[in-house]
PDB file of C-alpha atoms in Angstrom:
ATOM      1  CA  MET A1145     109.431 -15.931  14.538  1.00  0.00           C
ATOM      2  CA  MET A1146     112.174 -14.723  16.809  1.00  0.00           C
ATOM      3  CA  ALA A1147     113.220 -16.842  19.733  1.00  0.00           C
ATOM      4  CA  SER A1148     111.365 -15.710  22.766  1.00  0.00           C
ATOM      5  CA  ALA A1149     112.917 -17.407  25.725  1.00  0.00           C
ATOM      6  CA  VAL A1150     112.454 -15.317  28.827  1.00  0.00           C
ATOM      7  CA  PRO A1151     115.753 -15.179  30.716  1.00  0.00           C
ATOM      8  CA  LYS A1152     116.064 -17.044  33.976  1.00  0.00           C
ATOM      9  CA  ARG A1153     115.601 -15.267  37.259  1.00  0.00           C
ATOM     10  CA  LYS A1154     119.297 -15.633  38.104  1.00  0.00           C
ATOM     11  CA  SER A1155     120.400 -14.321  34.699  1.00  0.00           C
ATOM     12  CA  LEU A1156     121.964 -10.879  34.377  1.00  0.00           C
ATOM     13  CA  MET A1157     119.594  -9.980  31.537  1.00  0.00           C
ATOM     14  CA  THR A1158     116.541 -10.013  33.796  1.00  0.00           C
ATOM     15  CA  PRO A1159     117.429  -6.856  35.820  1.00  0.00           C
ATOM     16  CA  LEU A1160     118.758  -5.165  32.670  1.00  0.00           C
ATOM     17  CA  VAL A1161     115.544  -5.755  30.749  1.00  0.00           C
ATOM     18  CA  THR A1162     113.481  -4.664  33.754  1.00  0.00           C
ATOM     19  CA  THR A1163     115.517  -1.460  34.102  1.00  0.00           C
ATOM     20  CA  ALA A1164     115.164  -0.770  30.394  1.00  0.00           C
ATOM     21  CA  GLY A1165     111.399  -1.132  30.679  1.00  0.00           C
ATOM     22  CA  VAL A1166     111.247   1.282  33.615  1.00  0.00           C
ATOM     23  CA  LEU A1167     113.409   3.848  31.791  1.00  0.00           C
ATOM     24  CA  GLY A1168     111.277   3.571  28.686  1.00  0.00           C
ATOM     25  CA  ILE A1169     108.044   4.064  30.624  1.00  0.00           C
ATOM     26  CA  ILE A1170     109.315   7.128  32.506  1.00  0.00           C
ATOM     27  CA  GLN A1171     110.848   8.790  29.460  1.00  0.00           C
ATOM     28  CA  GLY A1172     108.020   7.849  27.147  1.00  0.00           C
ATOM     29  CA  LEU A1173     105.427   9.316  29.500  1.00  0.00           C
ATOM     30  CA  GLY A1174     107.471  12.442  30.270  1.00  0.00           C
ATOM     31  CA  TRP A1175     108.328  13.335  26.682  1.00  0.00           C
ATOM     32  CA  THR A1176     104.793  12.562  25.532  1.00  0.00           C
ATOM     33  CA  LEU A1177     103.468  15.186  27.935  1.00  0.00           C
ATOM     34  CA  CYS A1178     106.191  17.667  26.932  1.00  0.00           C
ATOM     35  CA  SER A1179     105.433  17.164  23.244  1.00  0.00           C
ATOM     36  CA  ILE A1180     101.706  17.668  23.799  1.00  0.00           C
ATOM     37  CA  VAL A1181     102.290  20.872  25.770  1.00  0.00           C
ATOM     38  CA  GLY A1182     104.660  22.192  23.090  1.00  0.00           C
ATOM     39  CA  ILE A1183     102.154  21.429  20.326  1.00  0.00           C
ATOM     40  CA  LEU A1184      99.389  23.176  22.270  1.00  0.00           C
ATOM     41  CA  PHE A1185     101.567  26.271  22.637  1.00  0.00           C
ATOM     42  CA  TYR A1186     102.514  26.183  18.951  1.00  0.00           C
ATOM     43  CA  THR A1187      98.887  25.905  17.848  1.00  0.00           C
ATOM     44  CA  GLU A1188      98.017  28.701  20.318  1.00  0.00           C
ATOM     45  CA  ILE A1189      95.467  26.546  22.118  1.00  0.00           C
ATOM     46  CA  ILE A1190      97.308  27.501  25.283  1.00  0.00           C
ATOM     47  CA  PRO A1191      98.119  31.242  25.103  1.00  0.00           C
ATOM     48  CA  THR A1192     101.205  32.673  26.736  1.00  0.00           C
ATOM     49  CA  ALA A1193     100.651  35.415  29.317  1.00  0.00           C
ATOM     50  CA  SER A1194     104.272  36.317  30.020  1.00  0.00           C
ATOM     51  CA  THR A1195     106.159  38.773  27.829  1.00  0.00           C
ATOM     52  CA  ASN A1196     109.584  38.502  29.388  1.00  0.00           C
ATOM     53  CA  GLY A1197     111.872  36.011  31.099  1.00  0.00           C
ATOM     54  CA  ILE A1198     113.364  32.669  30.091  1.00  0.00           C
ATOM     55  CA  GLY A1199     109.987  31.051  29.423  1.00  0.00           C
ATOM     56  CA  TYR A1200     108.975  33.765  26.989  1.00  0.00           C
ATOM     57  CA  SER A1201     112.354  33.544  25.237  1.00  0.00           C
ATOM     58  CA  ILE A1202     111.869  29.800  24.711  1.00  0.00           C
ATOM     59  CA  TYR A1203     108.386  30.462  23.368  1.00  0.00           C
ATOM     60  CA  SER A1204     109.649  33.190  21.033  1.00  0.00           C
ATOM     61  CA  PHE A1205     112.473  31.042  19.666  1.00  0.00           C
ATOM     62  CA  TYR A1206     110.712  27.688  19.127  1.00  0.00           C
ATOM     63  CA  LEU A1207     106.956  27.899  19.721  1.00  0.00           C
ATOM     64  CA  SER A1208     105.797  31.219  18.288  1.00  0.00           C
ATOM     65  CA  LYS A1209     104.636  31.334  14.676  1.00  0.00           C
ATOM     66  CA  GLU A1210     105.729  34.970  14.396  1.00  0.00           C
ATOM     67  CA  ILE A1211     109.399  34.805  13.483  1.00  0.00           C
ATOM     68  CA  LEU A1212     111.274  37.883  14.703  1.00  0.00           C
ATOM     69  CA  ASP A1213     114.015  39.524  12.658  1.00  0.00           C
ATOM     70  CA  LYS A1214     116.826  38.557  14.999  1.00  0.00           C
ATOM     71  CA  TYR A1215     115.751  34.877  14.910  1.00  0.00           C
ATOM     72  CA  SER A1216     115.309  34.638  11.135  1.00  0.00           C
ATOM     73  CA  GLU A1217     118.830  33.240  10.523  1.00  0.00           C
ATOM     74  CA  SER A1218     118.288  30.264  12.853  1.00  0.00           C
ATOM     75  CA  ILE A1219     118.181  26.765  11.336  1.00  0.00           C
ATOM     76  CA  ILE A1220     115.591  25.574  13.846  1.00  0.00           C
ATOM     77  CA  GLY A1221     112.596  27.880  13.893  1.00  0.00           C
ATOM     78  CA  SER A1222     109.141  27.365  15.302  1.00  0.00           C
ATOM     79  CA  SER A1223     107.876  25.391  12.288  1.00  0.00           C
ATOM     80  CA  GLN A1224     110.947  23.105  12.180  1.00  0.00           C
ATOM     81  CA  PHE A1225     110.787  22.619  15.929  1.00  0.00           C
ATOM     82  CA  SER A1226     107.111  21.638  15.671  1.00  0.00           C
ATOM     83  CA  TYR A1227     108.046  18.798  13.278  1.00  0.00           C
ATOM     84  CA  PHE A1228     110.355  17.401  15.918  1.00  0.00           C
ATOM     85  CA  LEU A1229     107.543  17.702  18.467  1.00  0.00           C
ATOM     86  CA  TYR A1230     105.181  15.596  16.343  1.00  0.00           C
ATOM     87  CA  ILE A1231     107.836  12.966  15.677  1.00  0.00           C
ATOM     88  CA  HIS A1232     108.766  12.856  19.368  1.00  0.00           C
ATOM     89  CA  LEU A1233     105.104  12.463  20.291  1.00  0.00           C
ATOM     90  CA  ALA A1234     104.681   9.420  18.043  1.00  0.00           C
ATOM     91  CA  LEU A1235     107.942   7.792  19.145  1.00  0.00           C
ATOM     92  CA  SER A1236     107.290   8.494  22.830  1.00  0.00           C
ATOM     93  CA  LEU A1237     103.857   6.854  22.668  1.00  0.00           C
ATOM     94  CA  CYS A1238     105.335   3.770  20.992  1.00  0.00           C
ATOM     95  CA  TRP A1239     108.180   3.769  23.512  1.00  0.00           C
ATOM     96  CA  LEU A1240     105.715   3.916  26.402  1.00  0.00           C
ATOM     97  CA  LEU A1241     103.692   1.015  25.001  1.00  0.00           C
ATOM     98  CA  ILE A1242     106.600  -1.287  24.162  1.00  0.00           C
ATOM     99  CA  SER A1243     108.318  -0.558  27.487  1.00  0.00           C
ATOM    100  CA  SER A1244     105.150  -1.478  29.391  1.00  0.00           C
ATOM    101  CA  VAL A1245     104.928  -4.793  27.544  1.00  0.00           C
ATOM    102  CA  LEU A1246     108.619  -5.489  28.098  1.00  0.00           C
ATOM    103  CA  LEU A1247     108.413  -4.696  31.807  1.00  0.00           C
ATOM    104  CA  TRP A1248     105.342  -6.908  32.254  1.00  0.00           C
ATOM    105  CA  ALA A1249     106.990  -9.838  30.459  1.00  0.00           C
ATOM    106  CA  SER A1250     110.215  -9.438  32.439  1.00  0.00           C
ATOM    107  CA  ILE A1251     108.534  -9.307  35.853  1.00  0.00           C
ATOM    108  CA  THR A1252     105.880 -11.993  35.365  1.00  0.00           C
ATOM    109  CA  GLY A1253     107.968 -14.317  33.197  1.00  0.00           C
ATOM    110  CA  LYS A1254     105.103 -14.594  30.701  1.00  0.00           C
ATOM    111  CA  GLY A1255     104.798 -13.471  27.112  1.00  0.00           C
ATOM    112  CA  HIS A1256     107.130 -16.108  25.642  1.00  0.00           C
ATOM    113  CA  ASN A1257     105.603 -15.622  22.199  1.00  0.00           C
ATOM    114  CA  PHE A1258     106.515 -11.949  21.865  1.00  0.00           C
ATOM    115  CA  TYR A1259     109.359 -11.442  24.359  1.00  0.00           C
ATOM    116  CA  GLY A1260     112.079 -11.379  21.711  1.00  0.00           C
ATOM    117  CA  LYS A1261     110.037  -9.057  19.507  1.00  0.00           C
ATOM    118  CA  ALA A1262     109.462  -6.703  22.444  1.00  0.00           C
ATOM    119  CA  ILE A1263     113.214  -6.466  23.039  1.00  0.00           C
ATOM    120  CA  GLY A1264     113.814  -5.818  19.349  1.00  0.00           C
ATOM    121  CA  GLY A1265     111.098  -3.154  19.243  1.00  0.00           C
ATOM    122  CA  TRP A1266     112.437  -1.435  22.357  1.00  0.00           C
ATOM    123  CA  THR A1267     115.949  -1.395  20.890  1.00  0.00           C
ATOM    124  CA  LEU A1268     114.717   0.051  17.589  1.00  0.00           C
ATOM    125  CA  ILE A1269     112.619   2.805  19.168  1.00  0.00           C
ATOM    126  CA  THR A1270     115.369   3.735  21.626  1.00  0.00           C
ATOM    127  CA  GLY A1271     117.856   3.986  18.782  1.00  0.00           C
ATOM    128  CA  LEU A1272     115.511   6.210  16.756  1.00  0.00           C
ATOM    129  CA  VAL A1273     114.830   8.468  19.738  1.00  0.00           C
ATOM    130  CA  SER A1274     118.544   8.783  20.501  1.00  0.00           C
ATOM    131  CA  LEU A1275     119.311   9.584  16.852  1.00  0.00           C
ATOM    132  CA  LEU A1276     116.538  12.190  16.716  1.00  0.00           C
ATOM    133  CA  ASP A1277     117.815  13.772  19.928  1.00  0.00           C
ATOM    134  CA  LEU A1278     121.340  13.890  18.527  1.00  0.00           C
ATOM    135  CA  ILE A1279     120.184  15.631  15.343  1.00  0.00           C
ATOM    136  CA  LEU A1280     118.080  18.154  17.251  1.00  0.00           C
ATOM    137  CA  VAL A1281     120.890  18.914  19.700  1.00  0.00           C
ATOM    138  CA  GLY A1282     123.342  19.411  16.847  1.00  0.00           C
ATOM    139  CA  LEU A1283     121.075  21.872  15.020  1.00  0.00           C
ATOM    140  CA  ILE A1284     120.188  23.870  18.121  1.00  0.00           C
ATOM    141  CA  SER A1285     123.843  23.945  19.205  1.00  0.00           C
ATOM    142  CA  TYR A1286     124.775  25.431  15.829  1.00  0.00           C
ATOM    143  CA  ASP A1287     122.150  28.148  16.268  1.00  0.00           C
ATOM    144  CA  TYR A1288     123.410  28.716  19.805  1.00  0.00           C
ATOM    145  CA  ASP A1289     126.947  29.383  18.586  1.00  0.00           C
ATOM    146  CA  GLN A1290     125.742  31.670  15.799  1.00  0.00           C
ATOM    147  CA  TYR A1291     123.528  33.698  18.107  1.00  0.00           C
ATOM    148  CA  LYS A1292     126.152  33.896  20.849  1.00  0.00           C
ATOM    149  CA  ASN A1293     128.717  35.405  18.484  1.00  0.00           C
ATOM    150  CA  LYS A1294     126.409  38.316  17.682  1.00  0.00           C
ATOM    151  CA  GLY A1295     127.007  41.568  19.433  1.00  0.00           C
ATOM    152  CA  ASN A1296     123.396  42.045  20.523  1.00  0.00           C
ATOM    153  CA  ALA A1297     123.111  38.639  22.259  1.00  0.00           C
ATOM    154  CA  ASP A1298     120.983  38.701  25.371  1.00  0.00           C
ATOM    155  CA  THR A1299     121.956  36.657  28.412  1.00  0.00           C
ATOM    156  CA  THR A1300     118.379  35.539  29.056  1.00  0.00           C
ATOM    157  CA  GLU A1301     117.947  34.336  25.484  1.00  0.00           C
ATOM    158  CA  ILE A1302     121.278  32.488  25.560  1.00  0.00           C
ATOM    159  CA  THR A1303     120.192  30.776  28.789  1.00  0.00           C
ATOM    160  CA  ALA A1304     116.861  29.835  27.202  1.00  0.00           C
ATOM    161  CA  ILE A1305     118.591  28.209  24.225  1.00  0.00           C
ATOM    162  CA  GLY A1306     120.919  26.320  26.599  1.00  0.00           C
ATOM    163  CA  ILE A1307     117.901  24.966  28.498  1.00  0.00           C
ATOM    164  CA  VAL A1308     116.335  23.725  25.248  1.00  0.00           C
ATOM    165  CA  ILE A1309     119.613  22.008  24.303  1.00  0.00           C
ATOM    166  CA  THR A1310     119.735  20.276  27.694  1.00  0.00           C
ATOM    167  CA  LEU A1311     116.124  19.102  27.371  1.00  0.00           C
ATOM    168  CA  ALA A1312     116.720  17.853  23.832  1.00  0.00           C
ATOM    169  CA  ALA A1313     119.776  15.903  25.015  1.00  0.00           C
ATOM    170  CA  ARG A1314     117.812  14.489  27.988  1.00  0.00           C
ATOM    171  CA  GLY A1315     120.385  15.898  30.360  1.00  0.00           C
ATOM    172  CA  PHE A1316     123.195  14.228  28.350  1.00  0.00           C
ATOM    173  CA  VAL A1317     123.592  11.485  30.992  1.00  0.00           C
ATOM    174  CA  LEU A1318     120.199   9.958  30.255  1.00  0.00           C
ATOM    175  CA  TRP A1319     120.961  10.048  26.527  1.00  0.00           C
ATOM    176  CA  ILE A1320     124.175   8.063  27.120  1.00  0.00           C
ATOM    177  CA  VAL A1321     122.263   5.560  29.279  1.00  0.00           C
ATOM    178  CA  ASN A1322     119.720   5.071  26.493  1.00  0.00           C
ATOM    179  CA  VAL A1323     122.465   4.404  23.954  1.00  0.00           C
ATOM    180  CA  VAL A1324     124.200   1.890  26.249  1.00  0.00           C
ATOM    181  CA  PHE A1325     120.968  -0.010  26.942  1.00  0.00           C
ATOM    182  CA  ALA A1326     120.094   0.004  23.247  1.00  0.00           C
ATOM    183  CA  ILE A1327     123.460  -1.584  22.420  1.00  0.00           C
ATOM    184  CA  ILE A1328     123.205  -4.241  25.158  1.00  0.00           C
ATOM    185  CA  LEU A1329     119.631  -5.236  24.343  1.00  0.00           C
ATOM    186  CA  GLY A1330     120.406  -5.095  20.627  1.00  0.00           C
ATOM    187  CA  LYS A1331     123.183  -7.663  21.051  1.00  0.00           C
ATOM    188  CA  TYR A1332     120.915  -9.846  23.176  1.00  0.00           C
ATOM    189  CA  CYS A1333     118.161  -9.607  20.560  1.00  0.00           C
ATOM    190  CA  HIS A1334     120.638 -10.607  17.846  1.00  0.00           C
ATOM    191  CA  LYS A1335     121.673 -13.601  19.955  1.00  0.00           C
ATOM    192  CA  LEU A1336     118.047 -14.687  20.276  1.00  0.00           C
ATOM    193  CA  TYR A1337     117.577 -14.263  16.538  1.00  0.00           C
ATOM    194  CA  LYS A1338     120.586 -16.453  15.709  1.00  0.00           C
ATOM    195  CA  LYS A1339     119.339 -19.100  18.118  1.00  0.00           C
ATOM    196  CA  ASP A1340     115.913 -19.058  16.499  1.00  0.00           C
ATOM    197  CA  VAL A1341     117.417 -19.312  12.999  1.00  0.00           C
ATOM    198  CA  GLY A1342     119.419 -22.341  14.090  1.00  0.00           C
ATOM    199  CA  ASN A1343     116.284 -24.005  15.452  1.00  0.00           C
ATOM    200  CA  ARG A1344     114.309 -23.281  12.277  1.00  0.00           C
ATOM    201  CA  ASN A1345     117.036 -24.718  10.031  1.00  0.00           C
ATOM    202  CA  ARG A1346     116.887 -28.094  11.714  1.00  0.00           C
ATOM    203  CA  PRO A1347     115.190 -30.859   9.708  1.00  0.00           C
ATOM    204  CA  PRO A1348     111.665 -31.668  10.874  1.00  0.00           C
ATOM    205  CA  ILE A1349     111.132 -34.751  12.993  1.00  0.00           C
ATOM    206  CA  ASP A1350     108.612 -37.191  11.498  1.00  0.00           C
ATOM    207  CA  ALA A1351     107.640 -39.642  14.208  1.00  0.00           C
ATOM    208  CA  TYR A1352     105.430 -41.671  11.839  1.00  0.00           C
ATOM    209  CA  ALA A1353     107.936 -42.171   9.023  1.00  0.00           C
ATOM    210  CA  THR A1354     109.339 -45.669   8.417  1.00  0.00           C
ATOM    211  CA  ALA A1355     112.995 -45.621   7.543  1.00  0.00           C
ATOM    212  CA  PRO A1356     114.647 -48.662   5.875  1.00  0.00           C
ATOM    213  CA  VAL A1357     116.701 -50.818   8.198  1.00  0.00           C
ATOM    214  CA  PRO A1358     120.399 -50.815   7.220  1.00  0.00           C
ATOM    215  CA  TRP A1359     121.598 -54.199   5.983  1.00  0.00           C
ATOM    216  CA  LEU A1360     125.070 -55.524   6.711  1.00  0.00           C
ATOM    217  CA  ASP A1361     126.653 -58.388   4.841  1.00  0.00           C
ATOM    218  CA  PRO A1362     127.461 -61.222   7.287  1.00  0.00           C
ATOM    219  CA  SER A1363     130.854 -61.605   5.646  1.00  0.00           C
ATOM    220  CA  LEU A1364     131.689 -58.017   6.570  1.00  0.00           C
ATOM    221  CA  TYR A1365     130.512 -58.323  10.150  1.00  0.00           C
ATOM    222  CA  ASN A1366     133.291 -58.407  12.717  1.00  0.00           C
ATOM    223  CA  ASP A1367     132.736 -58.107  16.448  1.00  0.00           C
ATOM    224  CA  SER A1368     136.381 -58.177  17.403  1.00  0.00           C
ATOM    225  CA  GLY A1369     136.232 -54.504  18.307  1.00  0.00           C
ATOM    226  CA  SER A1370     133.433 -55.013  20.803  1.00  0.00           C
ATOM    227  CA  ASN A1371     135.151 -58.068  22.244  1.00  0.00           C
ATOM    228  CA  ASP A1372     138.370 -56.138  22.658  1.00  0.00           C
ATOM    229  CA  LEU A1373     136.554 -53.537  24.706  1.00  0.00           C
ATOM    230  CA  ARG A1374     135.338 -56.259  27.078  1.00  0.00           C
ATOM    231  CA  PRO A1375     138.334 -58.505  27.901  1.00  0.00           C
ATOM    232  CA  TYR A1376     136.366 -61.052  29.937  1.00  0.00           C
ATOM    233  CA  PRO A1377     137.437 -64.725  30.186  1.00  0.00           C
ATOM    234  CA  GLU A1378     135.556 -67.174  28.055  1.00  0.00           C
ATOM    235  CA  ALA A1379     132.689 -69.066  29.678  1.00  0.00           C
ATOM    236  CA  ASP A1380     133.037 -72.753  30.632  1.00  0.00           C
ATOM    237  CA  PRO A1381     131.763 -75.247  28.060  1.00  0.00           C
ATOM    238  CA  ILE A1382     128.239 -76.555  28.551  1.00  0.00           C
ATOM    239  CA  ARG A1383     128.119 -79.886  30.356  1.00  0.00           C
ATOM    240  CA  PRO A1384     126.209 -82.744  28.686  1.00  0.00           C
ATOM    241  CA  TYR A1385     122.784 -83.390  30.146  1.00  0.00           C
ATOM    242  CA  SER A1386     120.950 -86.706  30.173  1.00  0.00           C
ATOM    243  CA  TYR A1387     117.203 -87.028  30.645  1.00  0.00           C
ATOM    244  CA  THR A1388     117.417 -90.661  32.072  1.00  0.00           C
ATOM    245  CA  PRO A1389     117.644 -90.819  35.876  1.00  0.00           C
ATOM    246  CA  PRO A1390     120.763 -92.439  37.340  1.00  0.00           C
ATOM    247  CA  ALA A1391     120.485 -96.100  38.392  1.00  0.00           C
ATOM    248  CA  ARG A1392     120.069 -96.766  42.096  1.00  0.00           C
ATOM    249  CA  THR A1393     122.374 -99.376  43.588  1.00  0.00           C
ATOM    250  CA  ALA A1394     121.437-101.388  46.688  1.00  0.00           C
ATOM    251  CA  LYS A1395     123.883-101.919  49.503  1.00  0.00           C
ATOM    252  CA  ILE A1396     124.820-105.590  49.692  1.00  0.00           C
ATOM    253  CA  GLY A1397     126.458-107.258  52.665  1.00  0.00           C
ATOM    254  CA  LYS A1398     126.727-106.536  56.347  1.00  0.00           C
ATOM    255  CA  GLN A1399     127.302-102.961  57.172  1.00  0.00           C
ATOM    256  CA  ALA A1400     130.197-102.096  59.348  1.00  0.00           C
ATOM    257  CA  GLY A1401     129.678-100.897  62.891  1.00  0.00           C
ATOM    258  CA  GLN A1402     127.589-102.050  65.897  1.00  0.00           C
ATOM    259  CA  ARG A1403     123.808-102.081  65.546  1.00  0.00           C
ATOM    260  CA  SER A1404     121.448-101.324  68.474  1.00  0.00           C
ATOM    261  CA  PRO A1405     118.830-103.947  69.417  1.00  0.00           C
ATOM    262  CA  PRO A1406     115.299-103.447  68.084  1.00  0.00           C
ATOM    263  CA  LEU A1407     112.717-101.941  70.320  1.00  0.00           C
ATOM    264  CA  ASN A1408     109.143-103.276  70.481  1.00  0.00           C
ATOM    265  CA  VAL A1409     107.249-100.009  70.516  1.00  0.00           C
ATOM    266  CA  ALA A1410     103.458-100.239  70.735  1.00  0.00           C
ATOM    267  CA  PRO A1411     101.357 -97.908  68.595  1.00  0.00           C
ATOM    268  CA  PRO A1412      99.769 -94.890  70.343  1.00  0.00           C
ATOM    269  CA  PHE A1413      96.329 -95.318  71.919  1.00  0.00           C
ATOM    270  CA  ILE A1414      93.520 -93.618  69.984  1.00  0.00           C
ATOM    271  CA  PRO A1415      90.150 -93.428  71.818  1.00  0.00           C
ATOM    272  CA  ASP A1416      86.891 -94.325  70.101  1.00  0.00           C
ATOM    273  CA  PRO A1417      85.005 -91.401  68.574  1.00  0.00           C
ATOM    274  CA  ASP A1418      81.996 -89.951  70.437  1.00  0.00           C
ATOM    275  CA  TYR A1419      78.884 -89.756  68.198  1.00  0.00           C
ATOM    276  CA  SER A1420      76.499 -88.380  70.836  1.00  0.00           C
ATOM    277  CA  PRO A1421      74.642 -85.148  69.865  1.00  0.00           C
ATOM    278  CA  PRO A1422      75.911 -81.843  71.277  1.00  0.00           C
ATOM    279  CA  GLY A1423      73.005 -81.337  73.682  1.00  0.00           C
ATOM    280  CA  SER A1424      72.947 -84.903  75.097  1.00  0.00           C
ATOM    281  CA  PRO A1425      72.767 -85.101  78.967  1.00  0.00           C
ATOM    282  CA  LYS A1426      74.961 -88.168  78.898  1.00  0.00           C
ATOM    283  CA  VAL A1427      78.049 -87.553  80.898  1.00  0.00           C
ATOM    284  CA  LYS A1428      81.156 -88.525  79.082  1.00  0.00           C
ATOM    285  CA  GLY A1429      83.421 -90.835  80.861  1.00  0.00           C
ATOM    286  CA  VAL A1430      86.770 -89.704  81.911  1.00  0.00           C
ATOM    287  CA  LEU A1431      89.353 -91.114  79.625  1.00  0.00           C
ATOM    288  CA  ARG A1432      92.144 -92.383  81.654  1.00  0.00           C
ATOM    289  CA  PRO A1433      95.427 -92.009  79.973  1.00  0.00           C
ATOM    290  CA  LYS A1434      97.109 -95.181  79.130  1.00  0.00           C
ATOM    291  CA  SER A1435     100.701 -95.692  78.579  1.00  0.00           C
ATOM    292  CA  ASN A1436     101.683 -95.488  74.973  1.00  0.00           C
ATOM    293  CA  TYR A1437     104.433 -97.881  75.553  1.00  0.00           C
ATOM    294  CA  ALA A1438     104.172-101.493  76.693  1.00  0.00           C
ATOM    295  CA  ASP A1439     106.527-102.967  79.182  1.00  0.00           C
ATOM    296  CA  TYR A1440     109.217-105.001  77.700  1.00  0.00           C
ATOM    297  CA  ASN A1441     112.032-106.976  79.212  1.00  0.00           C
ATOM    298  CA  MET A1442     115.547-106.444  78.194  1.00  0.00           C
ATOM    299  CA  TYR A1443     117.502-109.648  77.782  1.00  0.00           C
TER     300      TYR A1443
END
């Protein structure tokens, strides 16, 4: 399967692919209608009412089954021209379909599964149409030169053949545009194909496989390289630790300095608890605060 990554919105390929799709739709629809009309004239389903003018000359050269004597030496007659009409009809229908798919995928950003194939199909059909146009233009141009060199050449008939050459060449400018777009999209399609081939040639990833762990001989192991990359100073040696608590030593002898005299401090006064019920009418006495400290005399 060809790689089918839709180009990003900011990529240059997005407007190119969109333009190619629009050109393919317009040309595919236009040349489909022209081929159908030409086939209807050739099969005489649509009769011609005019017997003179440029239109009648075109009909006499390429659409009438009755080959006149002065047109008998032409390479492209009505029967040969009808073959080109049928081939153009088939290619134009395919071109219209593939261009519609390509334009839809380019605008919406969807169709990842067939985007690369759509580009490849558009390039192939455009190349075939351009080649068919080139062959038809070459054959009609040869007949044009042969008929123009005759002494009984009519100006109206020469103009009619020139119009057919211009239509077969798609105005020449449009034919060149088709060839340029076919080359650009062909290179892009080849790039997608190479990318897809590279992805398909990769070994499959087995997430459930158990690979053997590489074993390294301890004698061959050397971490000097990793230590050289990290030139940090060596850590301090570990201090010895003892689980027995250190012995406490009492201070013996009179301590230096002047000591303040002791103070006789009385304990704080705590009143007796009241066990009367909450709704008792007994009025609680007022607890007079007493001094927490007793008088003492300093000697």
